[in-house]
């Protein structure tokens, strides 16, 4: 039986991913992690662990320990911060991740950057402006509409 670790397992997207795995004809052993113990009460994982946030000390060590204990063969990061962190630190998880190249992950996590990349590749994109503060918002709307 394949053993999959799903991060952010108590969140809506991860819960839907786990539900999809449960519908597959092949059975999976699912290990869920989350930073919030209350979120894990909502998961359908076979085993659940509370771990630090990916921007806190101990995150990598916690994941590696769980991977070893549970004999995980694939890590599926769900929340964007964990996707980014695991992508950047993929060398610590050899053979366990199925992610695009890190530059592509970075582009996907920044809508303005991906807008510029697509425009440079002659993909039609809407005009976009980055608003840095609430007060910039009206100026951005006026610029786009005018």
mmCIF file of C-alpha atoms in Angstrom:
data_model
loop_
_atom_site.group_PDB
_atom_site.id
_atom_site.type_symbol
_atom_site.label_atom_id
_atom_site.label_comp_id
_atom_site.label_asym_id
_atom_site.label_seq_id
_atom_site.Cartn_x
_atom_site.Cartn_y
_atom_site.Cartn_z
ATOM 1 C CA UNK A 1 0.000 0.000 0.000
ATOM 2 C CA UNK A 2 1.372 3.427 -0.945
ATOM 3 C CA UNK A 3 1.934 5.783 1.938
ATOM 4 C CA UNK A 4 1.310 9.475 1.276
ATOM 5 C CA UNK A 5 1.949 12.410 3.589
ATOM 6 C CA UNK A 6 -0.432 15.340 3.038
ATOM 7 C CA UNK A 7 0.526 18.656 4.631
ATOM 8 C CA UNK A 8 -2.145 21.073 5.789
ATOM 9 C CA UNK A 9 -4.343 17.988 6.110
ATOM 10 C CA UNK A 10 -7.076 19.764 8.066
ATOM 11 C CA UNK A 11 -7.607 22.484 5.466
ATOM 12 C CA UNK A 12 -10.355 22.343 2.855
ATOM 13 C CA UNK A 13 -8.093 21.711 -0.153
ATOM 14 C CA UNK A 14 -6.182 18.918 1.581
ATOM 15 C CA UNK A 15 -9.383 17.354 2.888
ATOM 16 C CA UNK A 16 -10.719 17.294 -0.682
ATOM 17 C CA UNK A 17 -7.450 15.779 -1.923
ATOM 18 C CA UNK A 18 -7.663 13.060 0.742
ATOM 19 C CA UNK A 19 -11.319 12.400 -0.147
ATOM 20 C CA UNK A 20 -10.262 11.965 -3.785
ATOM 21 C CA UNK A 21 -7.588 9.471 -2.764
ATOM 22 C CA UNK A 22 -10.201 7.545 -0.784
ATOM 23 C CA UNK A 23 -12.330 7.217 -3.947
ATOM 24 C CA UNK A 24 -9.480 5.641 -5.920
ATOM 25 C CA UNK A 25 -9.578 1.880 -6.505
ATOM 26 C CA UNK A 26 -6.088 1.576 -5.011
ATOM 27 C CA UNK A 27 -5.989 1.905 -1.226
ATOM 28 C CA UNK A 28 -3.644 4.505 0.273
ATOM 29 C CA UNK A 29 -2.288 4.934 3.776
ATOM 30 C CA UNK A 30 -2.538 8.670 4.379
ATOM 31 C CA UNK A 31 -0.498 10.575 6.919
ATOM 32 C CA UNK A 32 -1.769 14.068 7.644
ATOM 33 C CA UNK A 33 0.146 16.960 9.132
ATOM 34 C CA UNK A 34 -1.088 20.371 10.161
ATOM 35 C CA UNK A 35 0.078 23.226 12.327
ATOM 36 C CA UNK A 36 -3.248 23.360 14.149
ATOM 37 C CA UNK A 37 -4.392 20.446 16.282
ATOM 38 C CA UNK A 38 -8.038 21.485 15.866
ATOM 39 C CA UNK A 39 -7.753 21.293 12.070
ATOM 40 C CA UNK A 40 -6.538 17.712 12.313
ATOM 41 C CA UNK A 41 -9.830 16.760 13.959
ATOM 42 C CA UNK A 42 -11.402 17.315 10.518
ATOM 43 C CA UNK A 43 -9.101 15.066 8.492
ATOM 44 C CA UNK A 44 -9.691 11.538 7.213
ATOM 45 C CA UNK A 45 -6.003 10.632 7.431
ATOM 46 C CA UNK A 46 -4.954 7.287 8.884
ATOM 47 C CA UNK A 47 -2.375 9.008 11.096
ATOM 48 C CA UNK A 48 -2.133 12.683 12.044
ATOM 49 C CA UNK A 49 0.651 14.845 13.428
ATOM 50 C CA UNK A 50 0.856 18.441 14.602
ATOM 51 C CA UNK A 51 4.001 20.079 13.222
ATOM 52 C CA UNK A 52 5.581 23.552 13.340
ATOM 53 C CA UNK A 53 4.831 26.063 10.592
ATOM 54 C CA UNK A 54 7.239 25.882 7.665
ATOM 55 C CA UNK A 55 8.689 29.274 8.646
ATOM 56 C CA UNK A 56 9.423 28.082 12.187
ATOM 57 C CA UNK A 57 12.393 26.119 13.524
ATOM 58 C CA UNK A 58 11.874 22.369 13.597
ATOM 59 C CA UNK A 59 9.652 22.069 10.518
ATOM 60 C CA UNK A 60 12.115 20.110 8.397
ATOM 61 C CA UNK A 61 13.123 17.846 11.274
ATOM 62 C CA UNK A 62 9.480 17.137 12.149
ATOM 63 C CA UNK A 63 8.625 16.184 8.558
ATOM 64 C CA UNK A 64 11.695 13.970 8.170
ATOM 65 C CA UNK A 65 10.914 12.200 11.454
ATOM 66 C CA UNK A 66 7.292 11.538 10.421
ATOM 67 C CA UNK A 67 8.409 10.358 6.966
ATOM 68 C CA UNK A 68 10.751 7.845 8.595
ATOM 69 C CA UNK A 69 8.269 6.658 11.236
ATOM 70 C CA UNK A 70 5.402 6.257 8.754
ATOM 71 C CA UNK A 71 7.560 4.984 5.842
ATOM 72 C CA UNK A 72 6.140 7.670 3.532
ATOM 73 C CA UNK A 73 6.840 7.328 -0.197
ATOM 74 C CA UNK A 74 5.293 10.631 -1.381
ATOM 75 C CA UNK A 75 4.870 14.038 0.234
ATOM 76 C CA UNK A 76 1.964 16.097 -1.119
ATOM 77 C CA UNK A 77 2.261 19.657 0.187
ATOM 78 C CA UNK A 78 -1.079 21.445 0.012
ATOM 79 C CA UNK A 79 -0.805 24.945 1.536
ATOM 80 C CA UNK A 80 1.109 27.390 -0.681
ATOM 81 C CA UNK A 81 3.702 28.304 1.976
ATOM 82 C CA UNK A 82 4.592 24.623 2.383
ATOM 83 C CA UNK A 83 4.682 24.071 -1.391
ATOM 84 C CA UNK A 84 7.166 26.936 -1.662
ATOM 85 C CA UNK A 85 9.271 25.819 1.287
ATOM 86 C CA UNK A 86 9.424 22.185 0.186
ATOM 87 C CA UNK A 87 10.210 23.216 -3.374
ATOM 88 C CA UNK A 88 13.093 25.371 -2.176
ATOM 89 C CA UNK A 89 14.350 22.611 0.142
ATOM 90 C CA UNK A 90 13.629 19.626 -2.121
ATOM 91 C CA UNK A 91 17.168 18.262 -1.763
ATOM 92 C CA UNK A 92 16.315 17.282 1.825
ATOM 93 C CA UNK A 93 13.445 15.110 0.519
ATOM 94 C CA UNK A 94 14.960 13.077 -2.346
ATOM 95 C CA UNK A 95 12.398 11.114 -4.341
ATOM 96 C CA UNK A 96 9.520 12.171 -2.097
ATOM 97 C CA UNK A 97 8.171 15.215 -3.950
ATOM 98 C CA UNK A 98 6.444 15.600 -7.286
ATOM 99 C CA UNK A 99 6.753 19.331 -7.874
ATOM 100 C CA UNK A 100 7.671 21.437 -10.895
ATOM 101 C CA UNK A 101 11.025 23.203 -10.951
ATOM 102 C CA UNK A 102 11.405 25.757 -8.166
ATOM 103 C CA UNK A 103 11.364 28.730 -10.576
ATOM 104 C CA UNK A 104 7.970 27.547 -11.819
ATOM 105 C CA UNK A 105 6.646 27.190 -8.270
ATOM 106 C CA UNK A 106 7.808 30.739 -7.506
ATOM 107 C CA UNK A 107 6.120 32.025 -10.671
ATOM 108 C CA UNK A 108 2.854 30.273 -9.827
ATOM 109 C CA UNK A 109 2.826 31.707 -6.317
ATOM 110 C CA UNK A 110 3.184 35.306 -7.554
ATOM 111 C CA UNK A 111 0.331 36.351 -9.827
ATOM 112 C CA UNK A 112 2.084 39.506 -11.028
ATOM 113 C CA UNK A 113 5.244 37.563 -11.890
ATOM 114 C CA UNK A 114 3.288 34.863 -13.733
ATOM 115 C CA UNK A 115 1.323 37.591 -15.565
ATOM 116 C CA UNK A 116 4.602 39.099 -16.795
ATOM 117 C CA UNK A 117 6.012 35.699 -17.800
ATOM 118 C CA UNK A 118 2.911 34.872 -19.818
ATOM 119 C CA UNK A 119 2.874 38.304 -21.481
ATOM 120 C CA UNK A 120 6.545 37.852 -22.434
ATOM 121 C CA UNK A 121 5.584 34.526 -24.047
ATOM 122 C CA UNK A 122 2.827 36.267 -26.055
ATOM 123 C CA UNK A 123 0.042 34.686 -24.010
ATOM 124 C CA UNK A 124 -2.863 37.155 -23.801
ATOM 125 C CA UNK A 125 -3.150 38.446 -20.240
ATOM 126 C CA UNK A 126 -5.221 41.191 -18.645
ATOM 127 C CA UNK A 127 -3.527 44.437 -17.701
ATOM 128 C CA UNK A 128 -2.471 44.101 -14.079
ATOM 129 C CA UNK A 129 -1.237 46.498 -11.441
ATOM 130 C CA UNK A 130 0.121 45.583 -8.022
ATOM 131 C CA UNK A 131 -1.544 47.585 -5.250
ATOM 132 C CA UNK A 132 0.620 47.657 -2.134
ATOM 133 C CA UNK A 133 -1.836 49.273 0.233
ATOM 134 C CA UNK A 134 -5.528 49.973 0.532
ATOM 135 C CA UNK A 135 -4.956 53.567 -0.585
ATOM 136 C CA UNK A 136 -3.271 52.318 -3.785
ATOM 137 C CA UNK A 137 -6.347 50.311 -4.677
ATOM 138 C CA UNK A 138 -8.448 53.192 -5.990
ATOM 139 C CA UNK A 139 -5.512 54.487 -8.053
ATOM 140 C CA UNK A 140 -5.052 50.987 -9.497
ATOM 141 C CA UNK A 141 -8.747 50.702 -10.379
ATOM 142 C CA UNK A 142 -8.724 54.159 -11.968
ATOM 143 C CA UNK A 143 -5.643 53.250 -14.009
ATOM 144 C CA UNK A 144 -7.160 49.984 -15.227
ATOM 145 C CA UNK A 145 -10.535 51.522 -16.076
ATOM 146 C CA UNK A 146 -9.274 54.758 -17.598
#
